[in-house]
Short mmCIF file of C-alpha atoms in Angstrom, two decimals:
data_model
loop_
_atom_site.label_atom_id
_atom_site.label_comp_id
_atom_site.label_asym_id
_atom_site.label_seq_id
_atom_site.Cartn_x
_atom_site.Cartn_y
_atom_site.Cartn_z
CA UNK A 1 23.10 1.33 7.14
CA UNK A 2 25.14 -1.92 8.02
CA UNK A 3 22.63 -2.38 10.86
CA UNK A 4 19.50 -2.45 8.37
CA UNK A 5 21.24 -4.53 5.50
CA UNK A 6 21.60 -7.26 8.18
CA UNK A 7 18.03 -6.59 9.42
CA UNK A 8 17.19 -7.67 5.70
CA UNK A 9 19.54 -10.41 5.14
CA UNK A 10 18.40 -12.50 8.08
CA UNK A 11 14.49 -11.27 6.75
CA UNK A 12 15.66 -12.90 3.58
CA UNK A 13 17.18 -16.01 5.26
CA UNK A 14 13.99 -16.55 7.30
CA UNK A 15 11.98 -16.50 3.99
CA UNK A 16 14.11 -18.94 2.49
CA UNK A 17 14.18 -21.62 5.12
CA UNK A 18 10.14 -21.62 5.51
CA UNK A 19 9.84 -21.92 1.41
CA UNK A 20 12.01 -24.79 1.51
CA UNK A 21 8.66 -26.46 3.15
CA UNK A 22 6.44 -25.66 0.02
CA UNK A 23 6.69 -26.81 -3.31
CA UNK A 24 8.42 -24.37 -5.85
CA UNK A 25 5.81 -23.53 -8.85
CA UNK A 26 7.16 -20.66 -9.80
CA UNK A 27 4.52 -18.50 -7.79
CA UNK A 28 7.15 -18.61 -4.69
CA UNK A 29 9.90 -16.40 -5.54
CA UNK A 30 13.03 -15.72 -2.99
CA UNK A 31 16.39 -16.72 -1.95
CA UNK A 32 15.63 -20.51 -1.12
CA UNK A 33 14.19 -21.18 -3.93
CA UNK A 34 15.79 -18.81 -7.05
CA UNK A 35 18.11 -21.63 -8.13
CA UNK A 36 15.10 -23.83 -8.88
CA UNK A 37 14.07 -24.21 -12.38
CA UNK A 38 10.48 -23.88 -13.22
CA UNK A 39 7.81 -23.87 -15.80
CA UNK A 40 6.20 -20.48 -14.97
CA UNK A 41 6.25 -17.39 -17.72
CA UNK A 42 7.51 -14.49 -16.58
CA UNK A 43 6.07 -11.24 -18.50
CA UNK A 44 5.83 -7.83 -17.69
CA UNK A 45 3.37 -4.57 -18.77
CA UNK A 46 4.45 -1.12 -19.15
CA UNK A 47 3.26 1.62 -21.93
CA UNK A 48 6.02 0.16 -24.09
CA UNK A 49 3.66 -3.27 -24.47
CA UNK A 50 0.35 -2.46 -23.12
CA UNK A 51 -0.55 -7.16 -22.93
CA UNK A 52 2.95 -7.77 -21.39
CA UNK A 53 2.69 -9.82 -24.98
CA UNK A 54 6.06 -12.15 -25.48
CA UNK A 55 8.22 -10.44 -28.15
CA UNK A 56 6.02 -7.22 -28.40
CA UNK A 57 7.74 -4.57 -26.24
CA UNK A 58 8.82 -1.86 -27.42
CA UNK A 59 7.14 -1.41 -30.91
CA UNK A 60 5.64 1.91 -30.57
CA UNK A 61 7.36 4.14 -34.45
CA UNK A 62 7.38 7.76 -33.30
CA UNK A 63 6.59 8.85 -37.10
CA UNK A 64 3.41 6.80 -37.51
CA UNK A 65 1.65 7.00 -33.99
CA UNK A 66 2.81 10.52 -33.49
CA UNK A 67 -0.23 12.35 -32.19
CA UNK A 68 -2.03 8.79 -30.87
CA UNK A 69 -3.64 8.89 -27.49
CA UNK A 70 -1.05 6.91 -25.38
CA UNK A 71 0.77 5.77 -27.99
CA UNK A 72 4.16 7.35 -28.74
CA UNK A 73 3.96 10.15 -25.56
CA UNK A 74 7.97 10.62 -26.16
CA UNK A 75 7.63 10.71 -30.07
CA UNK A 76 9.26 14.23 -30.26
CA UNK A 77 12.37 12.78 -28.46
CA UNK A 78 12.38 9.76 -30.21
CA UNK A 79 12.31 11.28 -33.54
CA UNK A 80 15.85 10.90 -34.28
CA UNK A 81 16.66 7.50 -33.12
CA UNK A 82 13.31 6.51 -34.54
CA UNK A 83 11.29 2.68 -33.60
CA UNK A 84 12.46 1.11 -30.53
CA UNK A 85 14.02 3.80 -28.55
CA UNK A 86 11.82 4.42 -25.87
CA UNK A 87 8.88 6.59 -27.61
CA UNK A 88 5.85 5.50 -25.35
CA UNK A 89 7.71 5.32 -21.38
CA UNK A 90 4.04 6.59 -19.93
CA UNK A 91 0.29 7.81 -20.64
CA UNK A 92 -1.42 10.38 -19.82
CA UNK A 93 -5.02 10.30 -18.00
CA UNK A 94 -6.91 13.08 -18.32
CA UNK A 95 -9.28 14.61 -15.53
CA UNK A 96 -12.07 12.79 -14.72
CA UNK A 97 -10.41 9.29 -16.84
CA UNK A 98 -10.40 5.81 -15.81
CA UNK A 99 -7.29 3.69 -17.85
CA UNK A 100 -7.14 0.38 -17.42
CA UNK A 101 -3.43 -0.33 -17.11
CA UNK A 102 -3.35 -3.66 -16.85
CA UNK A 103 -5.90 -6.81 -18.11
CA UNK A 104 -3.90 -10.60 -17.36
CA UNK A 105 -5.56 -13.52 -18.51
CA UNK A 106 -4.67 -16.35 -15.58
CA UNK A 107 -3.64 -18.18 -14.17
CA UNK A 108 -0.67 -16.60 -12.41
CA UNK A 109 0.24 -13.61 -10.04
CA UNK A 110 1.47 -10.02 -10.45
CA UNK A 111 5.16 -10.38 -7.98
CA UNK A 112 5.91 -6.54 -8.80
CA UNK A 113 4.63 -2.77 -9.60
CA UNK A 114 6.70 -0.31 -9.67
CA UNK A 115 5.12 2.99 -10.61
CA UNK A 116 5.79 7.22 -10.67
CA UNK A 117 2.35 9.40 -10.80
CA UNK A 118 2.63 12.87 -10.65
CA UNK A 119 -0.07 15.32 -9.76
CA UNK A 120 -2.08 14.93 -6.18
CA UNK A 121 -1.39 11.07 -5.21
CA UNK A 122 -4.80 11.15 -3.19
CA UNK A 123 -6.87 12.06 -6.20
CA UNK A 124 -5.33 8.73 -8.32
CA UNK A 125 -7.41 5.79 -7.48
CA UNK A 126 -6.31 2.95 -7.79
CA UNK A 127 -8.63 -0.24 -8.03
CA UNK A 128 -7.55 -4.29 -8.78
CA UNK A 129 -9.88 -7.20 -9.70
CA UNK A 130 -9.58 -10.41 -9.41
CA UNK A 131 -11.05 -13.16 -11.72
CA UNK A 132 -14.74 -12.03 -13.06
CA UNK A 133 -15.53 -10.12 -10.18
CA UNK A 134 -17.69 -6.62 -10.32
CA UNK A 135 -16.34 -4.90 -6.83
CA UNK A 136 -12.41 -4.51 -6.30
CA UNK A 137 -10.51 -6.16 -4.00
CA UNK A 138 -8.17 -3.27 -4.02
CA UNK A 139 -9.79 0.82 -3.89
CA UNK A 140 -7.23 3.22 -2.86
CA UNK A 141 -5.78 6.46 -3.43
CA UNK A 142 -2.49 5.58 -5.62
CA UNK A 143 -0.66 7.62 -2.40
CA UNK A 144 -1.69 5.37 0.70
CA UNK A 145 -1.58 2.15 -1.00
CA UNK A 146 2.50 3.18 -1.36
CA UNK A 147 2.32 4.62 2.16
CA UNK A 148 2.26 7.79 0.82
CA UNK A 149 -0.43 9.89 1.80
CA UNK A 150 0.73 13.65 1.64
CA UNK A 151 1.54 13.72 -1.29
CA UNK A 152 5.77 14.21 -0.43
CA UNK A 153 8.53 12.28 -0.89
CA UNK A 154 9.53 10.30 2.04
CA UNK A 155 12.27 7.42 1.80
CA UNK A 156 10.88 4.02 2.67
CA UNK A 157 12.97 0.87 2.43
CA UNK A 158 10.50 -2.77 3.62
CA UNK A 159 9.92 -5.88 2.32
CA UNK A 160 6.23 -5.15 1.02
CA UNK A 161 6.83 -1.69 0.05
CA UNK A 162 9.93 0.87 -0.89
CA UNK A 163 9.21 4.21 -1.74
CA UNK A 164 12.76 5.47 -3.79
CA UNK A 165 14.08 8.77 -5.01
CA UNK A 166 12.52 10.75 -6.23
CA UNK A 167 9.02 9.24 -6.40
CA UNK A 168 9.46 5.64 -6.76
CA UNK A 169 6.70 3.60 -5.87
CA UNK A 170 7.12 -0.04 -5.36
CA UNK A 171 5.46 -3.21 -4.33
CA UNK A 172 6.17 -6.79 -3.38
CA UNK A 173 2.96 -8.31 -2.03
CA UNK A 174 2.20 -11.30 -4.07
CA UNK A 175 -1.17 -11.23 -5.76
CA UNK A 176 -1.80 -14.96 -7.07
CA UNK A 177 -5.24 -15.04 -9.26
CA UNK A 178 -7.07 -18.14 -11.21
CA UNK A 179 -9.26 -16.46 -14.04
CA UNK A 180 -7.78 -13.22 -14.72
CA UNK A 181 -6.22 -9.84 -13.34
CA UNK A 182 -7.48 -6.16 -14.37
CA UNK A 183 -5.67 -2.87 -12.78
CA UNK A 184 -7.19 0.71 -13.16
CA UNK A 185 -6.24 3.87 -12.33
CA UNK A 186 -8.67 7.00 -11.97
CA UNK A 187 -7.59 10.49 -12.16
CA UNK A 188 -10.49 12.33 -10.33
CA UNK A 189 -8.63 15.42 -9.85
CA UNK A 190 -10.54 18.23 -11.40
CA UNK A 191 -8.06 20.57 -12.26
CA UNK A 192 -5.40 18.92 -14.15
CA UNK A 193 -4.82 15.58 -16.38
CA UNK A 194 -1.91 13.09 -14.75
CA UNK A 195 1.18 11.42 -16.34
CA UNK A 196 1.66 7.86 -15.27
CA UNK A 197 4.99 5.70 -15.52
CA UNK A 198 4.10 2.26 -14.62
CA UNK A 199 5.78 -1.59 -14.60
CA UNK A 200 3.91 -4.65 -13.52
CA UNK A 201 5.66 -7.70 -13.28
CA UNK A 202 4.02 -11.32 -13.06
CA UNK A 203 4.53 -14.44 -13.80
CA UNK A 204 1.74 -17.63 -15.60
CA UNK A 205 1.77 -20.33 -13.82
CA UNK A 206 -0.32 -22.96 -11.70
CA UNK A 207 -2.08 -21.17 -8.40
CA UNK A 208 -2.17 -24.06 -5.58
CA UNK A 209 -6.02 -24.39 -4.41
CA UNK A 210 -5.05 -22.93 -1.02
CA UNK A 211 -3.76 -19.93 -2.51
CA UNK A 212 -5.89 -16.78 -1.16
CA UNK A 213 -6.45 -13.04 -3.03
CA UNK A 214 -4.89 -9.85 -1.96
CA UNK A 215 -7.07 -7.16 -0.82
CA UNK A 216 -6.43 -3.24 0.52
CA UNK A 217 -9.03 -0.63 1.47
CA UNK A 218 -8.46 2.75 2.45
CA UNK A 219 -11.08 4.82 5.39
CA UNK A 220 -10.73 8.25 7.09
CA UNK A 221 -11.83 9.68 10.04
CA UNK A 222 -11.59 13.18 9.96
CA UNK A 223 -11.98 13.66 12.70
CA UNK A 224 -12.20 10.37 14.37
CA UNK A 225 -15.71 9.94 16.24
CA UNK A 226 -15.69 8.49 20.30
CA UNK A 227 -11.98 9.01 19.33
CA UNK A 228 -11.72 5.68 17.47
CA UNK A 229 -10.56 5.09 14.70
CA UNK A 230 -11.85 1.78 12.37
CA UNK A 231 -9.57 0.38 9.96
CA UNK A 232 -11.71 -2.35 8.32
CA UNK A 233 -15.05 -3.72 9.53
CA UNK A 234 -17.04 -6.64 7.89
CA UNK A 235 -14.64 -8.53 6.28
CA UNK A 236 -16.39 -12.12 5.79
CA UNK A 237 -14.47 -15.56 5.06
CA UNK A 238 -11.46 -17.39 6.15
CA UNK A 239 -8.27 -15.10 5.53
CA UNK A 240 -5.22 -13.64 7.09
CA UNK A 241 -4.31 -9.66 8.12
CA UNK A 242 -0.88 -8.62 6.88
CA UNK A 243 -0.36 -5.40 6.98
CA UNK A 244 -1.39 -1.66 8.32
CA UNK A 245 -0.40 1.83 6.99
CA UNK A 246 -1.66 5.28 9.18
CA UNK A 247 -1.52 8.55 7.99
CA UNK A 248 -1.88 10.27 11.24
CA UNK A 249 -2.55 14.35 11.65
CA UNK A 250 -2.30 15.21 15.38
CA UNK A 251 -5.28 18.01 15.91
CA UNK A 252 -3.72 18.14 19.96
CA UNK A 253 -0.37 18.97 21.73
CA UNK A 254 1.45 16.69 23.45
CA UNK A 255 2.17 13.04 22.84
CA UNK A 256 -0.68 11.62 20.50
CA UNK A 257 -0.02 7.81 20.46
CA UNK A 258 -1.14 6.09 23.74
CA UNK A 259 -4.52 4.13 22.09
CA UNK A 260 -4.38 0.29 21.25
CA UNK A 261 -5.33 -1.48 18.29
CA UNK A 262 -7.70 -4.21 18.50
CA UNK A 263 -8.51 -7.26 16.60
CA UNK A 264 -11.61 -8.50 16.67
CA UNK A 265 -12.30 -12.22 14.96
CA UNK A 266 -14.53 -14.91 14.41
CA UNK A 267 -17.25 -13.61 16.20
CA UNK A 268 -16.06 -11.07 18.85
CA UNK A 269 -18.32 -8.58 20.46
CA UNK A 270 -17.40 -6.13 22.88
CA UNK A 271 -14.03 -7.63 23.35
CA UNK A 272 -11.20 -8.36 21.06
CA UNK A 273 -9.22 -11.63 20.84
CA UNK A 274 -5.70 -9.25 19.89
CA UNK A 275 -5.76 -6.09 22.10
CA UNK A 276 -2.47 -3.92 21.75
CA UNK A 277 -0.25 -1.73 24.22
CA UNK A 278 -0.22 1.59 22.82
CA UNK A 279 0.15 3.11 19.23
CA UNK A 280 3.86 3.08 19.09
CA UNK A 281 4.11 -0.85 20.08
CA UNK A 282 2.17 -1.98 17.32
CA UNK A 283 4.61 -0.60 15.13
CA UNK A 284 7.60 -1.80 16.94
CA UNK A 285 8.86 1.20 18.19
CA UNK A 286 8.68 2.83 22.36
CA UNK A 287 8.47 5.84 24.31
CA UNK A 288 6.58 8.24 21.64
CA UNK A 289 9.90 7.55 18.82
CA UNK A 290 12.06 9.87 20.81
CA UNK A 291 15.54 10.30 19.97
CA UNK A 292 16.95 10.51 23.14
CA UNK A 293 19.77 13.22 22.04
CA UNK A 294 17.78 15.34 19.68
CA UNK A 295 14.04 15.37 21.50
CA UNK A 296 12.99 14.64 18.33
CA UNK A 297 10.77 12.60 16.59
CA UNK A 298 12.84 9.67 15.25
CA UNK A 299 12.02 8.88 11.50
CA UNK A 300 12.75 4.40 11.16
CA UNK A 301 12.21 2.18 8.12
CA UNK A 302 13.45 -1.74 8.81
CA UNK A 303 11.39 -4.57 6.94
CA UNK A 304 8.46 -5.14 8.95
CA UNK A 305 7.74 -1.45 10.09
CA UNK A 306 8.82 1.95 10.53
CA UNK A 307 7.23 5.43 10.85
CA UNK A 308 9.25 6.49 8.01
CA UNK A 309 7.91 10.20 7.51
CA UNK A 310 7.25 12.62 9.88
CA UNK A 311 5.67 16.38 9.00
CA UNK A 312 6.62 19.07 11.04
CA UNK A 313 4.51 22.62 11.48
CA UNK A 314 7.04 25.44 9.65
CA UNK A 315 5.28 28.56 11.49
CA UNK A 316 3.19 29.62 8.80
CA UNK A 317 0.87 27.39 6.73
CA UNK A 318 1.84 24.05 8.31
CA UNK A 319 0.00 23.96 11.74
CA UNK A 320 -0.24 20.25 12.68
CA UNK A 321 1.99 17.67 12.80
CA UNK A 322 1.30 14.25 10.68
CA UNK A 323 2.94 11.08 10.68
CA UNK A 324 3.12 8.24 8.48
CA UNK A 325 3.46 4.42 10.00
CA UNK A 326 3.26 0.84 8.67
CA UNK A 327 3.39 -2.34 9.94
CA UNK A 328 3.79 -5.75 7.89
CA UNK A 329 2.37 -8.82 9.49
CA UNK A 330 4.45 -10.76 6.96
CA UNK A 331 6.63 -13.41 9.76
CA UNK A 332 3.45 -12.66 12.29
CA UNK A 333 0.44 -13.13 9.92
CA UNK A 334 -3.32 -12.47 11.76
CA UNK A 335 -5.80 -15.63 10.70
CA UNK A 336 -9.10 -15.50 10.95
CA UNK A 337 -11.86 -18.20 10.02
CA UNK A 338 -14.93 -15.59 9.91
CA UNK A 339 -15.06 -12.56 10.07
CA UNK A 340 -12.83 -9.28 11.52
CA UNK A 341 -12.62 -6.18 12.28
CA UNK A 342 -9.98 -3.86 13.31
CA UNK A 343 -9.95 -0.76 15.56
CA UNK A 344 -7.41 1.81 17.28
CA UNK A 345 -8.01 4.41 19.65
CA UNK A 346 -7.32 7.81 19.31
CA UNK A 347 -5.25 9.32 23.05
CA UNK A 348 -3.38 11.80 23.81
CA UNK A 349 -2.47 12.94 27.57
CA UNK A 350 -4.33 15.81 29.71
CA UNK A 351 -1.90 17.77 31.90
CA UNK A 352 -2.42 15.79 34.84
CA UNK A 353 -1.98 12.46 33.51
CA UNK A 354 -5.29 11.29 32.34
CA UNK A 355 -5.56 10.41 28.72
CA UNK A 356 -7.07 13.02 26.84
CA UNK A 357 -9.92 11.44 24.10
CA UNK A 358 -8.26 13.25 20.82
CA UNK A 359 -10.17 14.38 17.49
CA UNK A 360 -7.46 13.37 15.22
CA UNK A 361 -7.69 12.84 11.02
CA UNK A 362 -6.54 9.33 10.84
CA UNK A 363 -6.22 7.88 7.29
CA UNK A 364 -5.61 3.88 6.62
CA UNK A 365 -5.25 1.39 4.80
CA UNK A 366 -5.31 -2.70 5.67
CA UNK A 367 -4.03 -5.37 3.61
CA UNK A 368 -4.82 -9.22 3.85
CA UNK A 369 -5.77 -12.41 2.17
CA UNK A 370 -8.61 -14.14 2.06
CA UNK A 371 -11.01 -16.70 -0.40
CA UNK A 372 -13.21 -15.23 -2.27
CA UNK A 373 -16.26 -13.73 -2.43
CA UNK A 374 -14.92 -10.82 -0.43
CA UNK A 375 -17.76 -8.26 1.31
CA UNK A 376 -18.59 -5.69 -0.58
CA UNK A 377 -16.27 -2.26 0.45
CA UNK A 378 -17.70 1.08 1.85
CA UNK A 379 -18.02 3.87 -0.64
CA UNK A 380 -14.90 5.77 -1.15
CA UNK A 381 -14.71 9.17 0.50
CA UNK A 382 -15.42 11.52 -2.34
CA UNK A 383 -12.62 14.03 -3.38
CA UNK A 384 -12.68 16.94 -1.22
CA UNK A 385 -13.11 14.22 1.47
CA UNK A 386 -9.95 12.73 0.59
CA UNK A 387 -8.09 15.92 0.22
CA UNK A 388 -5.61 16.76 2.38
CA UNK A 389 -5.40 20.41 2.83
#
């Protein structure tokens, strides 16, 4: 534990010497720059105050919006203590239900979301928009986006993304936009309505002109085809790749990692300008994440990557084993003027040491930056695509 505090302190140091290069508008947030003062508005939307409006949290009266869709959810506990003591802490969104949680008029940037769904975490959707646009710049199950795909707790401590007891959900990638920010979430699980505990934290302030938009999109290959796996394709503009998140379920026996991930930019064909060493090196670790003593599988979470959860077959239902990964580009950021497109292979080993061309179910999702207008996404798997059994 002492090991990984220091891990995060020198992260933190490294952040603040590079911000001391930029000028503080209150957009840049971290150690080397909390002391300075700043003209920015900080504000913050939650059920409790729906606009993040200043002086308006908190205002839900159990007694007169008893019964109100989304209004006073905890009125019944509230009743005693009556207005201002926590009667509306989350909403419900029933089957089928898109809720906008969020609508920010700019300029400025969301700096934090914290958020607890219950239900299935793959059938939650979760879509962001920047500015006026029609498309999102952000479609993904609620689950992957917080590098949680099967739907089961598992601890993860980074600097992009922690996932806390006992279903925390948090992120830290800064999302600056000009015009204006809108958040939904989309329950399309048929057989039950979900309750949704939310906070999003941002501040108003000026957005420098070089200032890029967030973006995260989810694919699946299940199971992968020419055992390849692509992870984004078509992305068109100037822009930078920061960070990767697998869901992995290994359909073979034996070690499943040895493919490469490959970058290809600004016009690559059949080669790639970034070409990897093997599934484990891209995300930092070696030699399959063995624990030497145990012959395990060696669950890590530091602040630029980890495999943080790994699902192990229990002799009756569970049959496969399934991994969760990520891997932050935050200190190592991949810039590209064009266009890019990012692939990994899918190996395993045959018995007498040839690589064996797996059919695995790969789930991922990308993150990066770049200008706007942003290509227009695949089509979302649809729900019994998503699902995993």
């Amino acid at each position: 534990m002492k090991k990984y505090f220091s891990l995060l302190l020198m992260a933190a140091v490294s952040f603040a010497l590079s911000a001391q290069k930029y000028p503080f508008n209150g957009l840049d947030m971290n150690m080397g720059t909390l002391s300075r003062l700043s003209d920015a508005k900080t504000r913050s939307i939650s059920p409790e105050n729906y606009k993040g409006e200043k002086g308006k949290g908190g205002m839900a009266d159990p007694k007169a919006d008893a019964g109100k869709n989304n209004v006073a959810n905890a009125s019944h506990a509230a009743q005693d203590l009556g207005k201002g003591w926590k009667v509306n802490p989350f909403i419900h969104i029933a089957s089928g239900e898109t809720v906008t949680i969020a609508e920010i008029e700019g300029p400025g940037a969301i700096q934090q979301i914290w958020m607890t769904p219950t239900g299935n975490w793959r059938f939650s959707i979760l879509r962001i928009y920047w500015d006026d646009e029609k498309e999102p710049s952000v479609e993904c199950p609620v689950g992957d986006f917080f590098c949680s795909a099967y739907n089961e707790y598992a601890q993860l401590s980074s600097l992009a993304v922690c996932v806390n007891p006992g279903s925390a959900f948090n992120c830290y990638w800064k999302m600056p936009f000009r015009k204006k920010c809108k958040i939904t979430m989309e329950n399309i699980n048929k057989k039950e309505g979900m309750r949704l505990y939310y906070q999003i934290n941002y501040t108003l302030t000026d957005v420098p002109e070089d200032e890029a938009y967030f973006h995260a999109q989810f694919r699946r290959s299940n199971p992968t085809q020419g055992s390849q796996h692509t992870l984004v394709d078509g992305i068109k503009g100037k822009g930078q790749y920061v960070g990767t998140y697998l869901a992995w379920r290994v359909n073979d026996n034996g070690w499943w990692g040895e493919g490469e991930i490959k970058f290809y930019m600004d016009g690559d064909k059949e080669y790639p300008t970034i070409c990897g060493t093997g599934t484990e090196d891209y995300f930092c670790g070696s030699y399959n994440f063995e624990n030497q003593k145990t012959h395990q599988y060696q669950e890590f979470t530091t602040p630029y990557s980890g495999m943080h959860q790994v699902i192990r077959p229990n002799g009756l239902y569970r049959s496969v084993q399934a991994f969760g990964l990520y891997r932050w580009h935050i200190l190592d950021p991949i810039r590209f003027d064009k266009d890019l497109k990012v692939t990994i292979q899918d190996l395993g080993w045959r018995y007498d040491g040839r690589y064996l061309d797996q059919k695995s179910d790969i789930s991922s999702t990308v993150f990066w930056y770049q200008a706007e207008p942003h290509a227009k996404f695949p089509a979302l798997p649809e729900r019994d695509e998503l699902e995993i059994p």
